[in-house]
Amino acid sequence: MIERFEFGGERWRGFHDKPSPVRPDGTILVFRAGNIPMLSDEWFMADQVVEVFLAFLGGAPYPPFIHWRLAK
């Protein structure tokens, strides 16, 4: 899961064009702090997460595979 926060504003969740066939909508991502229900298009591979993080860190545009929607 990739989320983006606007300072003093809204929270956005990343998604992509290839929903996971093995993780249907409603699959729960479990953390020590709680559970997060996910949509099938919100699951990313580790190398994709790294690419998005490095773009953010370097002030570069995000990769074209990631899209954003308001987090619920």
PDB file of N, CA and C in Angstrom:
ATOM      1  N   MET A   1       0.839  -1.164   0.000  1.00  0.00           N
ATOM      2  CA  MET A   1       0.000   0.000   0.000  1.00  0.00           C
ATOM      3  C   MET A   1       0.892   1.237   0.000  1.00  0.00           C
ATOM      4  N   ILE A   2       0.479   2.233  -0.772  1.00  0.00           N
ATOM      5  CA  ILE A   2       1.199   3.501  -0.817  1.00  0.00           C
ATOM      6  C   ILE A   2       0.188   4.605  -0.545  1.00  0.00           C
ATOM      7  N   GLU A   3       0.485   5.442   0.439  1.00  0.00           N
ATOM      8  CA  GLU A   3      -0.372   6.584   0.722  1.00  0.00           C
ATOM      9  C   GLU A   3       0.450   7.863   0.662  1.00  0.00           C
ATOM     10  N   ARG A   4      -0.250   8.944   0.361  1.00  0.00           N
ATOM     11  CA  ARG A   4       0.372  10.269   0.256  1.00  0.00           C
ATOM     12  C   ARG A   4      -0.486  11.233   1.071  1.00  0.00           C
ATOM     13  N   PHE A   5       0.166  12.029   1.892  1.00  0.00           N
ATOM     14  CA  PHE A   5      -0.533  12.995   2.731  1.00  0.00           C
ATOM     15  C   PHE A   5      -0.194  14.405   2.271  1.00  0.00           C
ATOM     16  N   GLU A   6      -1.214  15.230   2.129  1.00  0.00           N
ATOM     17  CA  GLU A   6      -1.024  16.644   1.847  1.00  0.00           C
ATOM     18  C   GLU A   6      -0.946  17.341   3.201  1.00  0.00           C
ATOM     19  N   PHE A   7       0.088  18.121   3.415  1.00  0.00           N
ATOM     20  CA  PHE A   7       0.254  18.817   4.684  1.00  0.00           C
ATOM     21  C   PHE A   7      -0.986  19.639   4.997  1.00  0.00           C
ATOM     22  N   GLY A   8      -1.593  19.357   6.143  1.00  0.00           N
ATOM     23  CA  GLY A   8      -2.790  20.068   6.547  1.00  0.00           C
ATOM     24  C   GLY A   8      -4.005  19.765   5.692  1.00  0.00           C
ATOM     25  N   GLY A   9      -3.928  18.697   4.910  1.00  0.00           N
ATOM     26  CA  GLY A   9      -5.023  18.424   3.985  1.00  0.00           C
ATOM     27  C   GLY A   9      -5.454  16.981   3.968  1.00  0.00           C
ATOM     28  N   GLU A  10      -5.531  16.448   2.775  1.00  0.00           N
ATOM     29  CA  GLU A  10      -6.133  15.140   2.580  1.00  0.00           C
ATOM     30  C   GLU A  10      -5.105  14.022   2.439  1.00  0.00           C
ATOM     31  N   ARG A  11      -5.613  12.813   2.595  1.00  0.00           N
ATOM     32  CA  ARG A  11      -4.797  11.606   2.452  1.00  0.00           C
ATOM     33  C   ARG A  11      -5.232  10.899   1.179  1.00  0.00           C
ATOM     34  N   TRP A  12      -4.251  10.525   0.372  1.00  0.00           N
ATOM     35  CA  TRP A  12      -4.498   9.872  -0.910  1.00  0.00           C
ATOM     36  C   TRP A  12      -3.907   8.469  -0.875  1.00  0.00           C
ATOM     37  N   ARG A  13      -4.579   7.529  -1.503  1.00  0.00           N
ATOM     38  CA  ARG A  13      -4.064   6.158  -1.601  1.00  0.00           C
ATOM     39  C   ARG A  13      -3.744   5.851  -3.052  1.00  0.00           C
ATOM     40  N   GLY A  14      -2.587   5.213  -3.247  1.00  0.00           N
ATOM     41  CA  GLY A  14      -2.164   4.850  -4.587  1.00  0.00           C
ATOM     42  C   GLY A  14      -2.885   3.614  -5.096  1.00  0.00           C
ATOM     43  N   PHE A  15      -3.089   3.578  -6.407  1.00  0.00           N
ATOM     44  CA  PHE A  15      -3.639   2.394  -7.060  1.00  0.00           C
ATOM     45  C   PHE A  15      -3.043   2.304  -8.453  1.00  0.00           C
ATOM     46  N   HIS A  16      -3.245   1.174  -9.107  1.00  0.00           N
ATOM     47  CA  HIS A  16      -2.696   0.969 -10.451  1.00  0.00           C
ATOM     48  C   HIS A  16      -3.731   0.281 -11.330  1.00  0.00           C
ATOM     49  N   ASP A  17      -3.372   0.071 -12.589  1.00  0.00           N
ATOM     50  CA  ASP A  17      -4.321  -0.451 -13.581  1.00  0.00           C
ATOM     51  C   ASP A  17      -4.434  -1.977 -13.629  1.00  0.00           C
ATOM     52  N   LYS A  18      -3.678  -2.682 -12.788  1.00  0.00           N
ATOM     53  CA  LYS A  18      -3.701  -4.146 -12.832  1.00  0.00           C
ATOM     54  C   LYS A  18      -4.092  -4.710 -11.469  1.00  0.00           C
ATOM     55  N   PRO A  19      -5.402  -4.850 -11.210  1.00  0.00           N
ATOM     56  CA  PRO A  19      -5.838  -5.401  -9.925  1.00  0.00           C
ATOM     57  C   PRO A  19      -5.250  -6.788  -9.669  1.00  0.00           C
ATOM     58  N   SER A  20      -5.011  -7.075  -8.408  1.00  0.00           N
ATOM     59  CA  SER A  20      -4.445  -8.366  -8.016  1.00  0.00           C
ATOM     60  C   SER A  20      -5.491  -9.468  -8.153  1.00  0.00           C
ATOM     61  N   PRO A  21      -5.184 -10.527  -8.895  1.00  0.00           N
ATOM     62  CA  PRO A  21      -6.145 -11.627  -9.012  1.00  0.00           C
ATOM     63  C   PRO A  21      -6.216 -12.490  -7.750  1.00  0.00           C
ATOM     64  N   VAL A  22      -5.215 -12.407  -6.887  1.00  0.00           N
ATOM     65  CA  VAL A  22      -5.197 -13.240  -5.675  1.00  0.00           C
ATOM     66  C   VAL A  22      -5.608 -12.472  -4.420  1.00  0.00           C
ATOM     67  N   ARG A  23      -5.792 -11.157  -4.537  1.00  0.00           N
ATOM     68  CA  ARG A  23      -6.222 -10.341  -3.403  1.00  0.00           C
ATOM     69  C   ARG A  23      -7.460  -9.536  -3.813  1.00  0.00           C
ATOM     70  N   PRO A  24      -8.654 -10.106  -3.646  1.00  0.00           N
ATOM     71  CA  PRO A  24      -9.876  -9.411  -4.056  1.00  0.00           C
ATOM     72  C   PRO A  24     -10.165  -8.200  -3.169  1.00  0.00           C
ATOM     73  N   ASP A  25     -11.045  -7.330  -3.648  1.00  0.00           N
ATOM     74  CA  ASP A  25     -11.476  -6.187  -2.843  1.00  0.00           C
ATOM     75  C   ASP A  25     -11.903  -6.673  -1.465  1.00  0.00           C
ATOM     76  N   GLY A  26     -11.489  -5.935  -0.436  1.00  0.00           N
ATOM     77  CA  GLY A  26     -11.850  -6.298   0.932  1.00  0.00           C
ATOM     78  C   GLY A  26     -10.800  -7.115   1.647  1.00  0.00           C
ATOM     79  N   THR A  27      -9.741  -7.542   0.948  1.00  0.00           N
ATOM     80  CA  THR A  27      -8.660  -8.268   1.614  1.00  0.00           C
ATOM     81  C   THR A  27      -8.064  -7.337   2.672  1.00  0.00           C
ATOM     82  N   ILE A  28      -7.787  -7.875   3.849  1.00  0.00           N
ATOM     83  CA  ILE A  28      -7.331  -7.076   4.981  1.00  0.00           C
ATOM     84  C   ILE A  28      -5.808  -7.094   5.068  1.00  0.00           C
ATOM     85  N   LEU A  29      -5.218  -5.901   5.146  1.00  0.00           N
ATOM     86  CA  LEU A  29      -3.795  -5.745   5.420  1.00  0.00           C
ATOM     87  C   LEU A  29      -3.694  -5.554   6.923  1.00  0.00           C
ATOM     88  N   VAL A  30      -3.005  -6.462   7.610  1.00  0.00           N
ATOM     89  CA  VAL A  30      -2.972  -6.477   9.069  1.00  0.00           C
ATOM     90  C   VAL A  30      -1.682  -5.836   9.573  1.00  0.00           C
ATOM     91  N   PHE A  31      -1.843  -4.844  10.447  1.00  0.00           N
ATOM     92  CA  PHE A  31      -0.725  -4.175  11.109  1.00  0.00           C
ATOM     93  C   PHE A  31      -0.909  -4.296  12.605  1.00  0.00           C
ATOM     94  N   ARG A  32       0.140  -4.058  13.333  1.00  0.00           N
ATOM     95  CA  ARG A  32       0.048  -4.068  14.790  1.00  0.00           C
ATOM     96  C   ARG A  32      -0.923  -2.987  15.271  1.00  0.00           C
ATOM     97  N   ALA A  33      -0.971  -1.869  14.546  1.00  0.00           N
ATOM     98  CA  ALA A  33      -1.840  -0.756  14.944  1.00  0.00           C
ATOM     99  C   ALA A  33      -3.281  -0.925  14.462  1.00  0.00           C
ATOM    100  N   GLY A  34      -3.548  -1.915  13.636  1.00  0.00           N
ATOM    101  CA  GLY A  34      -4.920  -2.117  13.170  1.00  0.00           C
ATOM    102  C   GLY A  34      -4.979  -2.819  11.827  1.00  0.00           C
ATOM    103  N   ASN A  35      -6.170  -2.966  11.316  1.00  0.00           N
ATOM    104  CA  ASN A  35      -6.412  -3.640  10.044  1.00  0.00           C
ATOM    105  C   ASN A  35      -6.902  -2.636   9.008  1.00  0.00           C
ATOM    106  N   ILE A  36      -6.431  -2.785   7.775  1.00  0.00           N
ATOM    107  CA  ILE A  36      -6.823  -1.883   6.700  1.00  0.00           C
ATOM    108  C   ILE A  36      -7.418  -2.706   5.569  1.00  0.00           C
ATOM    109  N   PRO A  37      -8.718  -2.517   5.268  1.00  0.00           N
ATOM    110  CA  PRO A  37      -9.294  -3.201   4.104  1.00  0.00           C
ATOM    111  C   PRO A  37      -8.766  -2.551   2.827  1.00  0.00           C
ATOM    112  N   MET A  38      -8.353  -3.379   1.886  1.00  0.00           N
ATOM    113  CA  MET A  38      -7.730  -2.897   0.657  1.00  0.00           C
ATOM    114  C   MET A  38      -8.590  -3.252  -0.548  1.00  0.00           C
ATOM    115  N   LEU A  39      -8.430  -2.474  -1.609  1.00  0.00           N
ATOM    116  CA  LEU A  39      -9.015  -2.825  -2.898  1.00  0.00           C
ATOM    117  C   LEU A  39      -7.969  -3.602  -3.686  1.00  0.00           C
ATOM    118  N   SER A  40      -8.403  -4.403  -4.634  1.00  0.00           N
ATOM    119  CA  SER A  40      -7.469  -5.277  -5.354  1.00  0.00           C
ATOM    120  C   SER A  40      -6.451  -4.505  -6.192  1.00  0.00           C
ATOM    121  N   ASP A  41      -6.732  -3.239  -6.521  1.00  0.00           N
ATOM    122  CA  ASP A  41      -5.776  -2.452  -7.311  1.00  0.00           C
ATOM    123  C   ASP A  41      -4.842  -1.606  -6.450  1.00  0.00           C
ATOM    124  N   GLU A  42      -4.849  -1.817  -5.123  1.00  0.00           N
ATOM    125  CA  GLU A  42      -3.995  -1.057  -4.211  1.00  0.00           C
ATOM    126  C   GLU A  42      -2.770  -1.829  -3.736  1.00  0.00           C
ATOM    127  N   TRP A  43      -2.609  -3.048  -4.195  1.00  0.00           N
ATOM    128  CA  TRP A  43      -1.457  -3.869  -3.814  1.00  0.00           C
ATOM    129  C   TRP A  43      -0.323  -3.624  -4.802  1.00  0.00           C
ATOM    130  N   PHE A  44       0.858  -3.287  -4.284  1.00  0.00           N
ATOM    131  CA  PHE A  44       2.020  -2.999  -5.124  1.00  0.00           C
ATOM    132  C   PHE A  44       3.139  -3.989  -4.830  1.00  0.00           C
ATOM    133  N   MET A  45       3.976  -4.216  -5.825  1.00  0.00           N
ATOM    134  CA  MET A  45       5.188  -5.014  -5.655  1.00  0.00           C
ATOM    135  C   MET A  45       6.224  -4.137  -4.954  1.00  0.00           C
ATOM    136  N   ALA A  46       7.145  -4.761  -4.235  1.00  0.00           N
ATOM    137  CA  ALA A  46       8.154  -4.012  -3.475  1.00  0.00           C
ATOM    138  C   ALA A  46       8.971  -3.089  -4.374  1.00  0.00           C
ATOM    139  N   ASP A  47       9.336  -3.528  -5.573  1.00  0.00           N
ATOM    140  CA  ASP A  47      10.146  -2.679  -6.454  1.00  0.00           C
ATOM    141  C   ASP A  47       9.356  -1.443  -6.906  1.00  0.00           C
ATOM    142  N   GLN A  48       8.038  -1.548  -7.019  1.00  0.00           N
ATOM    143  CA  GLN A  48       7.219  -0.397  -7.366  1.00  0.00           C
ATOM    144  C   GLN A  48       7.185   0.611  -6.211  1.00  0.00           C
ATOM    145  N   VAL A  49       7.077   0.098  -4.994  1.00  0.00           N
ATOM    146  CA  VAL A  49       7.076   0.971  -3.815  1.00  0.00           C
ATOM    147  C   VAL A  49       8.392   1.741  -3.742  1.00  0.00           C
ATOM    148  N   VAL A  50       9.491   1.042  -3.983  1.00  0.00           N
ATOM    149  CA  VAL A  50      10.804   1.691  -3.966  1.00  0.00           C
ATOM    150  C   VAL A  50      10.868   2.789  -5.027  1.00  0.00           C
ATOM    151  N   GLU A  51      10.366   2.505  -6.215  1.00  0.00           N
ATOM    152  CA  GLU A  51      10.389   3.491  -7.297  1.00  0.00           C
ATOM    153  C   GLU A  51       9.588   4.742  -6.934  1.00  0.00           C
ATOM    154  N   VAL A  52       8.419   4.573  -6.330  1.00  0.00           N
ATOM    155  CA  VAL A  52       7.597   5.708  -5.914  1.00  0.00           C
ATOM    156  C   VAL A  52       8.308   6.487  -4.808  1.00  0.00           C
ATOM    157  N   PHE A  53       8.879   5.780  -3.841  1.00  0.00           N
ATOM    158  CA  PHE A  53       9.581   6.433  -2.738  1.00  0.00           C
ATOM    159  C   PHE A  53      10.772   7.243  -3.241  1.00  0.00           C
ATOM    160  N   LEU A  54      11.541   6.680  -4.152  1.00  0.00           N
ATOM    161  CA  LEU A  54      12.705   7.386  -4.681  1.00  0.00           C
ATOM    162  C   LEU A  54      12.294   8.627  -5.479  1.00  0.00           C
ATOM    163  N   ALA A  55      11.183   8.557  -6.198  1.00  0.00           N
ATOM    164  CA  ALA A  55      10.676   9.727  -6.914  1.00  0.00           C
ATOM    165  C   ALA A  55      10.303  10.820  -5.909  1.00  0.00           C
ATOM    166  N   PHE A  56       9.607  10.441  -4.855  1.00  0.00           N
ATOM    167  CA  PHE A  56       9.230  11.402  -3.818  1.00  0.00           C
ATOM    168  C   PHE A  56      10.471  12.018  -3.186  1.00  0.00           C
ATOM    169  N   LEU A  57      11.411  11.174  -2.808  1.00  0.00           N
ATOM    170  CA  LEU A  57      12.631  11.620  -2.151  1.00  0.00           C
ATOM    171  C   LEU A  57      13.436  12.578  -3.027  1.00  0.00           C
ATOM    172  N   GLY A  58      13.482  12.312  -4.328  1.00  0.00           N
ATOM    173  CA  GLY A  58      14.244  13.133  -5.247  1.00  0.00           C
ATOM    174  C   GLY A  58      13.469  14.301  -5.826  1.00  0.00           C
ATOM    175  N   GLY A  59      12.190  14.461  -5.454  1.00  0.00           N
ATOM    176  CA  GLY A  59      11.376  15.548  -5.982  1.00  0.00           C
ATOM    177  C   GLY A  59      11.035  15.375  -7.456  1.00  0.00           C
ATOM    178  N   ALA A  60      11.078  14.137  -7.927  1.00  0.00           N
ATOM    179  CA  ALA A  60      10.782  13.835  -9.333  1.00  0.00           C
ATOM    180  C   ALA A  60       9.298  13.484  -9.487  1.00  0.00           C
ATOM    181  N   PRO A  61       8.786  13.502 -10.712  1.00  0.00           N
ATOM    182  CA  PRO A  61       7.404  13.065 -10.928  1.00  0.00           C
ATOM    183  C   PRO A  61       7.243  11.592 -10.536  1.00  0.00           C
ATOM    184  N   TYR A  62       6.065  11.254 -10.081  1.00  0.00           N
ATOM    185  CA  TYR A  62       5.798   9.854  -9.744  1.00  0.00           C
ATOM    186  C   TYR A  62       5.802   9.011 -11.015  1.00  0.00           C
ATOM    187  N   PRO A  63       6.123   7.723 -10.890  1.00  0.00           N
ATOM    188  CA  PRO A  63       6.098   6.843 -12.070  1.00  0.00           C
ATOM    189  C   PRO A  63       4.694   6.808 -12.688  1.00  0.00           C
ATOM    190  N   PRO A  64       4.618   6.560 -13.981  1.00  0.00           N
ATOM    191  CA  PRO A  64       3.308   6.593 -14.659  1.00  0.00           C
ATOM    192  C   PRO A  64       2.353   5.477 -14.240  1.00  0.00           C
ATOM    193  N   PHE A  65       2.839   4.440 -13.574  1.00  0.00           N
ATOM    194  CA  PHE A  65       1.946   3.341 -13.193  1.00  0.00           C
ATOM    195  C   PHE A  65       1.087   3.659 -11.976  1.00  0.00           C
ATOM    196  N   ILE A  66       1.416   4.714 -11.212  1.00  0.00           N
ATOM    197  CA  ILE A  66       0.646   4.989  -9.992  1.00  0.00           C
ATOM    198  C   ILE A  66      -0.360   6.108 -10.237  1.00  0.00           C
ATOM    199  N   HIS A  67      -1.564   5.883  -9.710  1.00  0.00           N
ATOM    200  CA  HIS A  67      -2.641   6.865  -9.759  1.00  0.00           C
ATOM    201  C   HIS A  67      -3.071   7.105  -8.308  1.00  0.00           C
ATOM    202  N   TRP A  68      -3.792   8.181  -8.060  1.00  0.00           N
ATOM    203  CA  TRP A  68      -4.167   8.537  -6.696  1.00  0.00           C
ATOM    204  C   TRP A  68      -5.668   8.754  -6.574  1.00  0.00           C
ATOM    205  N   ARG A  69      -6.223   8.318  -5.420  1.00  0.00           N
ATOM    206  CA  ARG A  69      -7.617   8.609  -5.081  1.00  0.00           C
ATOM    207  C   ARG A  69      -7.680   8.904  -3.584  1.00  0.00           C
ATOM    208  N   LEU A  70      -8.687   9.670  -3.199  1.00  0.00           N
ATOM    209  CA  LEU A  70      -8.840   9.993  -1.780  1.00  0.00           C
ATOM    210  C   LEU A  70      -9.001   8.714  -0.973  1.00  0.00           C
ATOM    211  N   ALA A  71      -8.261   8.635   0.112  1.00  0.00           N
ATOM    212  CA  ALA A  71      -8.366   7.467   0.997  1.00  0.00           C
ATOM    213  C   ALA A  71      -9.636   7.600   1.827  1.00  0.00           C
ATOM    214  N   LYS A  72     -10.232   6.477   2.096  1.00  0.00           N
ATOM    215  CA  LYS A  72     -11.474   6.463   2.883  1.00  0.00           C
ATOM    216  C   LYS A  72     -11.175   6.409   4.348  1.00  0.00           C
TER     217      LYS A  72
END
